[in-house]
mmCIF file with all atom_site columns, C-alpha atoms and ligand atoms in Angstrom:
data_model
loop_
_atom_site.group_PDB
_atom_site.id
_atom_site.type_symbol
_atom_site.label_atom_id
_atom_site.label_alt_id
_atom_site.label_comp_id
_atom_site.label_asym_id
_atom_site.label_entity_id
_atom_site.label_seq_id
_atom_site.pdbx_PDB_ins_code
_atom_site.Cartn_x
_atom_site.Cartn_y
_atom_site.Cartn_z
_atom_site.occupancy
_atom_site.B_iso_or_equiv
_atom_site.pdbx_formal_charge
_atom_site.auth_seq_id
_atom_site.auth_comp_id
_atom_site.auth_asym_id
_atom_site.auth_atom_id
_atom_site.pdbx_PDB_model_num
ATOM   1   C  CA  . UNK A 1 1   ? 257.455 87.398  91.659  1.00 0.00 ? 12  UNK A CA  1
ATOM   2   C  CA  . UNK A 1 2   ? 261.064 87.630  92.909  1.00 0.00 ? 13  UNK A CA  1
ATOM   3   C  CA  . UNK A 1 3   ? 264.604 87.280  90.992  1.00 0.00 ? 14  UNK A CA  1
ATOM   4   C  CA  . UNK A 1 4   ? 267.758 85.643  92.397  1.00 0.00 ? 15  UNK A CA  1
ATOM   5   C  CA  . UNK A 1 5   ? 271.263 87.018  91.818  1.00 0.00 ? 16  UNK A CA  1
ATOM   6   C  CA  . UNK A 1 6   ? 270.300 90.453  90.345  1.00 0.00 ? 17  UNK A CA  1
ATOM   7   C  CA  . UNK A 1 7   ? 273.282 92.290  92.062  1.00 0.00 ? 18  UNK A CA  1
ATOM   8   C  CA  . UNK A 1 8   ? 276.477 90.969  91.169  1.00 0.00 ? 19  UNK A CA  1
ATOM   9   C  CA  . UNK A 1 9   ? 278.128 91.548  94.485  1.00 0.00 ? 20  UNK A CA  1
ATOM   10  C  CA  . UNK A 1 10  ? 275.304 89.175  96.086  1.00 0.00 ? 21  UNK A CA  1
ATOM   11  C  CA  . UNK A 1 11  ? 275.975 86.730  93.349  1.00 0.00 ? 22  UNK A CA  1
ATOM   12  C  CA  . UNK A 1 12  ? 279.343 86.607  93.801  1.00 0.00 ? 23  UNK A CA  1
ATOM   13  C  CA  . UNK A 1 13  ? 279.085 85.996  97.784  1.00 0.00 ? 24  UNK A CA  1
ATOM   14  C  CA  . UNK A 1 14  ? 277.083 83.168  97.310  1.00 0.00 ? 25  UNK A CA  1
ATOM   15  C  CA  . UNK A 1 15  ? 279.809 81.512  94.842  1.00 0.00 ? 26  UNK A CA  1
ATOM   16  C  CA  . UNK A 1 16  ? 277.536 82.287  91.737  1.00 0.00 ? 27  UNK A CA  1
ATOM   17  C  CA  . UNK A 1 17  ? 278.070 83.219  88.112  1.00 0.00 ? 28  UNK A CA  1
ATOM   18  C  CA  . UNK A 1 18  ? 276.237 86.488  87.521  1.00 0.00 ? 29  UNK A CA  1
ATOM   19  C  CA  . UNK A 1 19  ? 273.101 84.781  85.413  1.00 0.00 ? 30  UNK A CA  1
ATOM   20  C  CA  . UNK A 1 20  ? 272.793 86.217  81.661  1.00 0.00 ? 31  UNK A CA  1
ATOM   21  C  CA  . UNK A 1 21  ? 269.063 85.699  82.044  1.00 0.00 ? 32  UNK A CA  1
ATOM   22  C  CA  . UNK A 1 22  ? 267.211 86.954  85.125  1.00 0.00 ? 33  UNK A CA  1
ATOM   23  C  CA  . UNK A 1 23  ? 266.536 83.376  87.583  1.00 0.00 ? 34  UNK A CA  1
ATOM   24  C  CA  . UNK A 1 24  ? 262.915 83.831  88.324  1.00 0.00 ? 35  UNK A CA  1
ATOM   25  C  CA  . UNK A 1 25  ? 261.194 82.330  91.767  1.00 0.00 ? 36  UNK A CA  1
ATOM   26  C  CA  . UNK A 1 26  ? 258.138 82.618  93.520  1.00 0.00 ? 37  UNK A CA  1
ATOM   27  C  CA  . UNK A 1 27  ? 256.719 83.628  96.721  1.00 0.00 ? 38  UNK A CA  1
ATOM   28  C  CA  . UNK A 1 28  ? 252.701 82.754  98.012  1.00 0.00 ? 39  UNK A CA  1
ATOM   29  C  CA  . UNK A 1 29  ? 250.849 85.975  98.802  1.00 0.00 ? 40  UNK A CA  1
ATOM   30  C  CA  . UNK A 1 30  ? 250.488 83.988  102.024 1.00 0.00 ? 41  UNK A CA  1
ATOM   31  C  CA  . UNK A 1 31  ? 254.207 85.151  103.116 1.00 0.00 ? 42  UNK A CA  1
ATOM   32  C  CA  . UNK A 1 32  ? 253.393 88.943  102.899 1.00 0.00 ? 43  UNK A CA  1
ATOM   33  C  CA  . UNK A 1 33  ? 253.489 90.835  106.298 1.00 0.00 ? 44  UNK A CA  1
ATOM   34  C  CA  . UNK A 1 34  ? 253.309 94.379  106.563 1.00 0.00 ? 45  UNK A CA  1
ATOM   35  C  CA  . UNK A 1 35  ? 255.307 97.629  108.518 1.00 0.00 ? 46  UNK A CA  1
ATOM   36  C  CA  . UNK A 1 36  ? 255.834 96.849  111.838 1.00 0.00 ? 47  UNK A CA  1
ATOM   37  C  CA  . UNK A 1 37  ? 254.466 92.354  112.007 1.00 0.00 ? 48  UNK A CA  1
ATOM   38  C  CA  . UNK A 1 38  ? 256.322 89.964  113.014 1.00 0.00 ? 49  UNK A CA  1
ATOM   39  C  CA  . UNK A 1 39  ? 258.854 87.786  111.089 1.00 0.00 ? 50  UNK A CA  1
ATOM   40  C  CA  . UNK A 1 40  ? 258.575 84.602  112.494 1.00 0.00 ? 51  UNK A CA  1
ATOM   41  C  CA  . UNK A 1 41  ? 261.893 82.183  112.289 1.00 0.00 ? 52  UNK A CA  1
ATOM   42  C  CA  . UNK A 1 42  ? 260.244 78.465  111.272 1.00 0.00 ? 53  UNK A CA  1
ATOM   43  C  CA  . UNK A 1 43  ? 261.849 75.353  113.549 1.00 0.00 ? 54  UNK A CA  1
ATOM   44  C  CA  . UNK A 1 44  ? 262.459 73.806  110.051 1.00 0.00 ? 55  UNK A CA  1
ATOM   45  C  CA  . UNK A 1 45  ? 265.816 76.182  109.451 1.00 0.00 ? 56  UNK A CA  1
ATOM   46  C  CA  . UNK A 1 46  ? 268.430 76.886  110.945 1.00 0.00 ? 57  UNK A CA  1
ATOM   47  C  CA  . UNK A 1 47  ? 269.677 79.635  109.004 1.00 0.00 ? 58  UNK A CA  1
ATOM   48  C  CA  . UNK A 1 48  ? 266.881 82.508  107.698 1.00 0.00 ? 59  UNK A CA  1
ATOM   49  C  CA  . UNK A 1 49  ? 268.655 85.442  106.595 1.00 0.00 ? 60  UNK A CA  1
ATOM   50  C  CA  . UNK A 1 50  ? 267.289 88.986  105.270 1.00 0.00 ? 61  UNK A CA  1
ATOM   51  C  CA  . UNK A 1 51  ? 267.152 90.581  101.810 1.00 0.00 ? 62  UNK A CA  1
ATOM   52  C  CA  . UNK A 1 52  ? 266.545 94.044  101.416 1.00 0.00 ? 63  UNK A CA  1
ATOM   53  C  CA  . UNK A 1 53  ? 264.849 94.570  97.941  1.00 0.00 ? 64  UNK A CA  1
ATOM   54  C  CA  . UNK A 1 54  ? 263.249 96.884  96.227  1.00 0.00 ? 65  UNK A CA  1
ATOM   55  C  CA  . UNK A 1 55  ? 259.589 95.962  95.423  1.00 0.00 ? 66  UNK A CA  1
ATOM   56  C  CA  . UNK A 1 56  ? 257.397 97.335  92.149  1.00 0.00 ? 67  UNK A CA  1
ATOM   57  C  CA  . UNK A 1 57  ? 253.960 97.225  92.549  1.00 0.00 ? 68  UNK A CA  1
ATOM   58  C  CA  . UNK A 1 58  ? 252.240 96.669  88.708  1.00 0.00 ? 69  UNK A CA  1
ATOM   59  C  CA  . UNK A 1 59  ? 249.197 98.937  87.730  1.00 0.00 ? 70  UNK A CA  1
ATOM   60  C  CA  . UNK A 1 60  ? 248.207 97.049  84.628  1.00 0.00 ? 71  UNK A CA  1
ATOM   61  C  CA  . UNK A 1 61  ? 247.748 93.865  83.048  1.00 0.00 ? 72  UNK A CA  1
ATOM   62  C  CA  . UNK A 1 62  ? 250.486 93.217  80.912  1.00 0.00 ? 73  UNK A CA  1
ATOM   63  C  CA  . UNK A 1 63  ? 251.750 90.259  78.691  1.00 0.00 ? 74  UNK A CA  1
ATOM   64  C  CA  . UNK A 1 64  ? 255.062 90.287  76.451  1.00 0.00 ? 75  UNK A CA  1
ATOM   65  C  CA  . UNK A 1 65  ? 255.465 93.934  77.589  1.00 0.00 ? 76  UNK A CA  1
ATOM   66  C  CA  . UNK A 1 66  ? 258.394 95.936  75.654  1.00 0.00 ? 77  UNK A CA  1
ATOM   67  C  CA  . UNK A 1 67  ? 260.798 97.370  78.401  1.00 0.00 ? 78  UNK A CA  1
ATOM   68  C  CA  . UNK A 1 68  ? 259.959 100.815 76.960  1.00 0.00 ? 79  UNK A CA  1
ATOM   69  C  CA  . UNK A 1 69  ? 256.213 99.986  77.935  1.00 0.00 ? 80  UNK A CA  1
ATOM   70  C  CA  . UNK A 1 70  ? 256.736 99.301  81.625  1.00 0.00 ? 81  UNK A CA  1
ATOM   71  C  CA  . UNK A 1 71  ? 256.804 102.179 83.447  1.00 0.00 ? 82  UNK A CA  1
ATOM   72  C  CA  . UNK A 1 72  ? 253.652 102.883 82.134  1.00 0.00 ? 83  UNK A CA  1
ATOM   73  C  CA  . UNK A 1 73  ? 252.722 99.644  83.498  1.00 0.00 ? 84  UNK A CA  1
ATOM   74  C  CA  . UNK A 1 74  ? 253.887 100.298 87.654  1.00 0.00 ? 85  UNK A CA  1
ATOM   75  C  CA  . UNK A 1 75  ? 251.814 101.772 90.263  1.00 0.00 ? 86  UNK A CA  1
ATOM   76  C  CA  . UNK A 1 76  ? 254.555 102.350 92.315  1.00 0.00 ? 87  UNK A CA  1
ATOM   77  C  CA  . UNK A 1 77  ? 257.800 101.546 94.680  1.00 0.00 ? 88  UNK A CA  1
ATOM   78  C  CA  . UNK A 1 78  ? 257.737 99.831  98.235  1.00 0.00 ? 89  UNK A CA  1
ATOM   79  C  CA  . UNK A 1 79  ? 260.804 98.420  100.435 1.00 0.00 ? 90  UNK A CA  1
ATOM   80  C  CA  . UNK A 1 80  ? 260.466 94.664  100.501 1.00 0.00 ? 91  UNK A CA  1
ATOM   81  C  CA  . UNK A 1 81  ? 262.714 91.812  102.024 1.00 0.00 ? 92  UNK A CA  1
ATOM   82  C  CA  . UNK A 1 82  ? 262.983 88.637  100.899 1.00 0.00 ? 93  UNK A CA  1
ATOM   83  C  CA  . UNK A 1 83  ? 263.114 86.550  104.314 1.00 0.00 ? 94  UNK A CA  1
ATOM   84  C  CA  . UNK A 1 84  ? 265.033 83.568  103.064 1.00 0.00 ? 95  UNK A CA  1
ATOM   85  C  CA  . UNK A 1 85  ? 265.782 79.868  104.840 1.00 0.00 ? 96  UNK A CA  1
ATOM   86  C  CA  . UNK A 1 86  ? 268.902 79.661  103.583 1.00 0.00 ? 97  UNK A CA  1
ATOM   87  C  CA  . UNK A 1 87  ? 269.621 75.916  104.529 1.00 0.00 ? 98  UNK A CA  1
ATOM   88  C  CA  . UNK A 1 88  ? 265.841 74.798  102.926 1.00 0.00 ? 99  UNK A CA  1
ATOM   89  C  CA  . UNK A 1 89  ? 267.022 76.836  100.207 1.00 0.00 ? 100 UNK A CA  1
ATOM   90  C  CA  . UNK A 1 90  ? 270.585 74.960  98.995  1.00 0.00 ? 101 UNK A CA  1
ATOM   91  C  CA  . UNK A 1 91  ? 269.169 71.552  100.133 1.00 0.00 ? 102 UNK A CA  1
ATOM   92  C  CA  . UNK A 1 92  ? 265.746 71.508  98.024  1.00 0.00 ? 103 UNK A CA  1
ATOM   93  C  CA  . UNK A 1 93  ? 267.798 73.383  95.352  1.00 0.00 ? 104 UNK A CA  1
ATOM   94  C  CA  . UNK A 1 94  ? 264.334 74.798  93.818  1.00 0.00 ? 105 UNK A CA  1
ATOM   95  C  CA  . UNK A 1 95  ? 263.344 77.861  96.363  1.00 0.00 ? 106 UNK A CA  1
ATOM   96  C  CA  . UNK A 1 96  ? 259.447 77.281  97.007  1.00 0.00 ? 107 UNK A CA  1
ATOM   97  C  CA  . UNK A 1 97  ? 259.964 75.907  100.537 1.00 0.00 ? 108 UNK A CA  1
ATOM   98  C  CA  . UNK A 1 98  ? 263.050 77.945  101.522 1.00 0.00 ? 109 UNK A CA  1
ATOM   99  C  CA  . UNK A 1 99  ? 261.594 81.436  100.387 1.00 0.00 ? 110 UNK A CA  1
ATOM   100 C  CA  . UNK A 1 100 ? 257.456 80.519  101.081 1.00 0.00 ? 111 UNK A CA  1
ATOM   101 C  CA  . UNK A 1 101 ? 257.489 80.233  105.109 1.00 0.00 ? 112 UNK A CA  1
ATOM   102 C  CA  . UNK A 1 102 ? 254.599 82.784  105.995 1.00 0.00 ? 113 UNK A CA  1
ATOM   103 C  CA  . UNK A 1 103 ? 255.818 86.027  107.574 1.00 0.00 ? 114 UNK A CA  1
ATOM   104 C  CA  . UNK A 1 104 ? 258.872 85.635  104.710 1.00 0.00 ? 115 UNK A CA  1
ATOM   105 C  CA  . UNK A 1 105 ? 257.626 88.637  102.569 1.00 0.00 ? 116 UNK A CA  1
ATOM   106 C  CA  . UNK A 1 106 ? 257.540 91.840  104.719 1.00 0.00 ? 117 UNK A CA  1
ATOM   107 C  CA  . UNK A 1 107 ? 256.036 94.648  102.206 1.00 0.00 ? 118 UNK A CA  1
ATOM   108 C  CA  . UNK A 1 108 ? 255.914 98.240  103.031 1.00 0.00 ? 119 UNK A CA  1
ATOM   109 C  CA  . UNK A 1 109 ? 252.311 99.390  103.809 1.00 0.00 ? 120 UNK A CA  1
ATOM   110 C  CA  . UNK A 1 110 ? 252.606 102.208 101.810 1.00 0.00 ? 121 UNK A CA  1
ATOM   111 C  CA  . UNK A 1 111 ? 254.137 102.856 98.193  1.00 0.00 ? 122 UNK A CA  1
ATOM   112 C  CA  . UNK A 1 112 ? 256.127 105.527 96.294  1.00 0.00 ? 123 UNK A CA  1
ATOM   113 C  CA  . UNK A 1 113 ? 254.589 106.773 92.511  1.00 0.00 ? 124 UNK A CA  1
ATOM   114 C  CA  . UNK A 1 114 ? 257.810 108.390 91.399  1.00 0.00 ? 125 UNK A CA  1
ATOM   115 C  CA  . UNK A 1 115 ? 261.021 105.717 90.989  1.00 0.00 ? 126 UNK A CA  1
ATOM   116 C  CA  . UNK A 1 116 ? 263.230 106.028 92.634  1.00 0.00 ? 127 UNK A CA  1
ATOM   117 C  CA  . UNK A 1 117 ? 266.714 106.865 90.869  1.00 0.00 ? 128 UNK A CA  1
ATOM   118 C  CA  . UNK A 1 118 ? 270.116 104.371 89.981  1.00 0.00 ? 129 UNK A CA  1
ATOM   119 C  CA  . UNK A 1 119 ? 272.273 105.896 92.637  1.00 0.00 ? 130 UNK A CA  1
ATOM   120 C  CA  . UNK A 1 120 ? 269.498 105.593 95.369  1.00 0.00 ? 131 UNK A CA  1
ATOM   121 C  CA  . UNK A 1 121 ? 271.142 103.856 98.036  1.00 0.00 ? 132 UNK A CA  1
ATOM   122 C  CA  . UNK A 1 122 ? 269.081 100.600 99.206  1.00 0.00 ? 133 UNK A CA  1
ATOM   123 C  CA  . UNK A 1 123 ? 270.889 99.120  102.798 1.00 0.00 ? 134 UNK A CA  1
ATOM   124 C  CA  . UNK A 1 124 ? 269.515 96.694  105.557 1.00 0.00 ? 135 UNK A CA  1
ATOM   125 C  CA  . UNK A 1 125 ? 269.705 97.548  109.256 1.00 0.00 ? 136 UNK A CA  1
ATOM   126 C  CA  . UNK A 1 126 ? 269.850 94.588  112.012 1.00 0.00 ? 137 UNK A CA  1
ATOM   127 C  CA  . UNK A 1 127 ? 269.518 96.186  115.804 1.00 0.00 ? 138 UNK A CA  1
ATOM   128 C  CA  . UNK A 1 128 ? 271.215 99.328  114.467 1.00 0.00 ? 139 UNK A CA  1
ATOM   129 C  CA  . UNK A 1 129 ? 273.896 98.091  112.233 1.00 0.00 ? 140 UNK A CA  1
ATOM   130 C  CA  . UNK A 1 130 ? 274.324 98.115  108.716 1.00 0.00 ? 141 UNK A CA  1
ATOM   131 C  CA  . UNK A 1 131 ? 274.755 94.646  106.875 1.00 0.00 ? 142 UNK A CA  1
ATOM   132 C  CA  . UNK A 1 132 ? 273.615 95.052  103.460 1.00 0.00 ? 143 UNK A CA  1
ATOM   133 C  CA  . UNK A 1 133 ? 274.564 97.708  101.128 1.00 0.00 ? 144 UNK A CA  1
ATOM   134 C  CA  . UNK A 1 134 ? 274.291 99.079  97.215  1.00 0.00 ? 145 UNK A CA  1
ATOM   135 C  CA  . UNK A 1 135 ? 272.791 101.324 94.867  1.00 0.00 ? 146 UNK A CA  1
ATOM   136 C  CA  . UNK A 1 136 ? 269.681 100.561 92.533  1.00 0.00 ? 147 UNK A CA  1
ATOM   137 C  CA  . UNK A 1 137 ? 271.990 100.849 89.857  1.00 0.00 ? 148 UNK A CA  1
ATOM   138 C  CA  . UNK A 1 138 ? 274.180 97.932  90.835  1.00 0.00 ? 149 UNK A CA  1
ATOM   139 C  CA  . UNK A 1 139 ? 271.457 95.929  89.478  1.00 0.00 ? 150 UNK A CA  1
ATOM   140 C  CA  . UNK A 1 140 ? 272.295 93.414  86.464  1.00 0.00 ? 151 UNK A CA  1
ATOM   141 C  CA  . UNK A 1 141 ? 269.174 93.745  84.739  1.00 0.00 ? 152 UNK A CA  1
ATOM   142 C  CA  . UNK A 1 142 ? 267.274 97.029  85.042  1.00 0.00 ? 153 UNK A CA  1
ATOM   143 C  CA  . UNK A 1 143 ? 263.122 97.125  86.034  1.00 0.00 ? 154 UNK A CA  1
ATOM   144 C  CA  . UNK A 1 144 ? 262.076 97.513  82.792  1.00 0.00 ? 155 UNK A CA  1
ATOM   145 C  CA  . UNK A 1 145 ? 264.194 94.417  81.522  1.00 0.00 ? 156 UNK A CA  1
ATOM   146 C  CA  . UNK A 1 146 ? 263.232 92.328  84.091  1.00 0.00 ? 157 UNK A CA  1
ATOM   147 C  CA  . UNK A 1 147 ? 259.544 92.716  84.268  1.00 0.00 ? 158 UNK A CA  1
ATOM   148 C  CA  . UNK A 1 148 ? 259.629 92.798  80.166  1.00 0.00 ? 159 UNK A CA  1
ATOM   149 C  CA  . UNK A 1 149 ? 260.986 89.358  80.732  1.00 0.00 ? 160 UNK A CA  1
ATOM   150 C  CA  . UNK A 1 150 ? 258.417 88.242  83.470  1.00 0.00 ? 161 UNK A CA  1
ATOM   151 C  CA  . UNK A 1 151 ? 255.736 89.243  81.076  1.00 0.00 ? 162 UNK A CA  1
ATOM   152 C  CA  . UNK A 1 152 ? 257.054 87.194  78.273  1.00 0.00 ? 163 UNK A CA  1
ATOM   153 C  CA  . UNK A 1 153 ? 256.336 84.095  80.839  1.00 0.00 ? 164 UNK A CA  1
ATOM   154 C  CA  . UNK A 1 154 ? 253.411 85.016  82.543  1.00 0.00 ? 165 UNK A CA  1
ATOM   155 C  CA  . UNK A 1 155 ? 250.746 87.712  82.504  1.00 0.00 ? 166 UNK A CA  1
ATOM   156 C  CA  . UNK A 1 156 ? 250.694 90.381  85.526  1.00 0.00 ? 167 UNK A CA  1
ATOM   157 C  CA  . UNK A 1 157 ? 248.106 91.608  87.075  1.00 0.00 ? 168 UNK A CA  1
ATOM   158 C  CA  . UNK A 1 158 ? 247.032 95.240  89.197  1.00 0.00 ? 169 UNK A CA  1
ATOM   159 C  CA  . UNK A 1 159 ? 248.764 94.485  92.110  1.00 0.00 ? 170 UNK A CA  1
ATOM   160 C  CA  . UNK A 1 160 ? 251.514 92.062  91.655  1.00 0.00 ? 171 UNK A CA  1
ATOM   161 C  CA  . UNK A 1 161 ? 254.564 92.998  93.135  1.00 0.00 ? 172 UNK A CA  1
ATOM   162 C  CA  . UNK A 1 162 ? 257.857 92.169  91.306  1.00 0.00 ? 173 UNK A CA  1
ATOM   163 C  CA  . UNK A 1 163 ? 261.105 91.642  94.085  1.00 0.00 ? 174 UNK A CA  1
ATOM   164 C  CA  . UNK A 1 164 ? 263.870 93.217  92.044  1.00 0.00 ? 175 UNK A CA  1
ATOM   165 C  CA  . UNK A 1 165 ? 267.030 91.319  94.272  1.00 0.00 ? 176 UNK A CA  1
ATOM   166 C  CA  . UNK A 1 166 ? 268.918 91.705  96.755  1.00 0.00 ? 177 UNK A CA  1
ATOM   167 C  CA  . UNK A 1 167 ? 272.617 93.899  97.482  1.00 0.00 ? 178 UNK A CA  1
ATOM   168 C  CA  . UNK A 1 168 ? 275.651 91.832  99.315  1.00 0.00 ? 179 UNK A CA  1
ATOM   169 C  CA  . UNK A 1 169 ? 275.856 91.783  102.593 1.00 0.00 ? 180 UNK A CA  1
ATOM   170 C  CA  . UNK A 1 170 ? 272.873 88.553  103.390 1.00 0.00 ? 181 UNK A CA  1
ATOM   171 C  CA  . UNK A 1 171 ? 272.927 87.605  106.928 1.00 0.00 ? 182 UNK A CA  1
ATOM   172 C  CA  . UNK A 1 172 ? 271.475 85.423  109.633 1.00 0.00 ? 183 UNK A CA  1
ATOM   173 C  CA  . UNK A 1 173 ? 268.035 86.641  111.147 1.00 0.00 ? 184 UNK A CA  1
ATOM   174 C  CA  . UNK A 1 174 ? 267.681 85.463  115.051 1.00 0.00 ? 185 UNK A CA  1
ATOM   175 C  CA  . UNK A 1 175 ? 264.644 86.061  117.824 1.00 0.00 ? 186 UNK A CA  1
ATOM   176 C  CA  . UNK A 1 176 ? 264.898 89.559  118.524 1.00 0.00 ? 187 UNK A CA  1
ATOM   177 C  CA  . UNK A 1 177 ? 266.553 91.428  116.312 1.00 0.00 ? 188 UNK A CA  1
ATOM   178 C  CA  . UNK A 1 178 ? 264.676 94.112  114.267 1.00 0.00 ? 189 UNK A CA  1
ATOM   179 C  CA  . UNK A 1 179 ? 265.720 94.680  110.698 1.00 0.00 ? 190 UNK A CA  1
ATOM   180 C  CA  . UNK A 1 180 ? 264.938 97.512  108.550 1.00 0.00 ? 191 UNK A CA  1
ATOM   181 C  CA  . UNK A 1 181 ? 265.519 97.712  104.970 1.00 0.00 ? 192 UNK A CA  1
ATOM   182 C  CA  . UNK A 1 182 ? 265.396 101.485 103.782 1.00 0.00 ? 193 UNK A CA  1
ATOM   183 C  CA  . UNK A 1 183 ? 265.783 102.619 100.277 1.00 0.00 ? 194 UNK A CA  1
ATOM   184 C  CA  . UNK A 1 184 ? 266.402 106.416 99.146  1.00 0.00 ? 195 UNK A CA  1
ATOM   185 C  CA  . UNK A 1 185 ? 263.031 107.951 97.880  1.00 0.00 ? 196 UNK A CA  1
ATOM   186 C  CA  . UNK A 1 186 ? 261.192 105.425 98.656  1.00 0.00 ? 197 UNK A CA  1
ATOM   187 C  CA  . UNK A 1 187 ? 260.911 104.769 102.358 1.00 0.00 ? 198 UNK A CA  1
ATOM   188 C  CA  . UNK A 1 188 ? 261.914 102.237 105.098 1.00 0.00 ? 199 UNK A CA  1
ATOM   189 C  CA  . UNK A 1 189 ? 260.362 98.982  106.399 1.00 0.00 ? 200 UNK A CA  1
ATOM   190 C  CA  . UNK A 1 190 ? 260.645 97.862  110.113 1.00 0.00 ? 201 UNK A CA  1
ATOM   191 C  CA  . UNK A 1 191 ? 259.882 93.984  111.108 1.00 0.00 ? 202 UNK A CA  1
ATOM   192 C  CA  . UNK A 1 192 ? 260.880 92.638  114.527 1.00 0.00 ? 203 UNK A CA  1
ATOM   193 C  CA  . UNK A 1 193 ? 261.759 88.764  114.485 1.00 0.00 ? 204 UNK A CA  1
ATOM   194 C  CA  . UNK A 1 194 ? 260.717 85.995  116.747 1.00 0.00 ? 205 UNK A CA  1
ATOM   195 C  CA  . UNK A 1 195 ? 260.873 81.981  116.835 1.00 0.00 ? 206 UNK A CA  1
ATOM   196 C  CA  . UNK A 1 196 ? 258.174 79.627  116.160 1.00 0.00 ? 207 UNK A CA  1
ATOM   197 C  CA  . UNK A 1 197 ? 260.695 77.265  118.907 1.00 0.00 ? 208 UNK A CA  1
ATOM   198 C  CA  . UNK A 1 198 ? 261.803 78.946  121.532 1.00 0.00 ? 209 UNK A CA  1
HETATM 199 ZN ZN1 . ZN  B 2 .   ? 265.868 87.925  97.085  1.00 0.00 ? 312 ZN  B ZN1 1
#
């Protein structure tokens, strides 16, 4: 379960109103890769770009789950980014083809218990330099609200993993580069990327 536009910075560079409910998307367990696999660039795009997130893994079933309940409710914290074809994207205008390629979830391998704090810095590397940037706490709603909310739509269950958004700075992804998303207290995620067309 991911959510679009839940850093105001990010909304704003892609010439969007800051929601006042959290925009709620999709992506098939078939796109998760791990630490180190290979994010592969689909000949349908021509623009996939990165999203460095912060992923919470859920420990029990939950359904219309009060935000004071919900930390009881995580297992934990992993680095996540939210591969995205950014063209697929603004042409279908719904996100399941643009955000579902496989290899378009990378997901640490290994998770975090304690959460990580609102100033934690969460930034994305490509080949050594930094393009995305912002704190946990730049977040417009927090991870209680927003998995409250996901649990008044849909029950979770052990092992769900909830994409919390992304920072500004989005950017192109080409064959080659490596991109690491790192987030204080919790860890960093490596994925090299290649083409499906070359
Ligand atoms: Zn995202």
């Amino acid at each position: 379960m991911c959510v679009g536009r839940n850093y105001r910075a990010h909304a704003r560079e892609l010439g969007h109103e800051v929601p006042s409910e959290p925009l709620l998307f999709l992506k098939p367990p078939s796109s998760v890769i791990r630490e180190g696999e290979l994010i592969v660039l689909p000949h349908e795009s021509a623009r996939v770009e990165h999203e460095g997130e912060l992923a919470v893994i859920i420990a029990k079933r939950i359904r219309r789950c009060a935000p004071s309940d919900v930390p009881a409710a995580i297992a934990g914290y992993a680095c996540a980014n939210d591969v995205t074809a950014r063209d697929l994207q603004r042409k279908d205008v719904q996100f399941t083809r643009g955000k579902g390629f496989d290899t378009f979830c990378p997901l640490s391998s290994h998770m975090v218990t304690e959460r990580p704090s609102l100033d934690a810095r969460i930034s994305v590397m490509v080949n050594g330099e930094r393009r995305q940037y912002g704190t946990l706490g730049d977040m417009v709603f927090s991870i209680d609200v927003l998995i409250a909310f996901v649990s008044d739509v849909m029950t979770l269950e052990p092992g769900d993993v909830v994409l919390t958004g992304t920072p500004e700075g989005v950017g192109p992804l080409f064959a080659g580069d490596l991109v690491v998303v790192s987030i204080d207290g919790v860890g960093s995620l490596s994925n090299s990327v290649v083409s499906d067309h070359d």
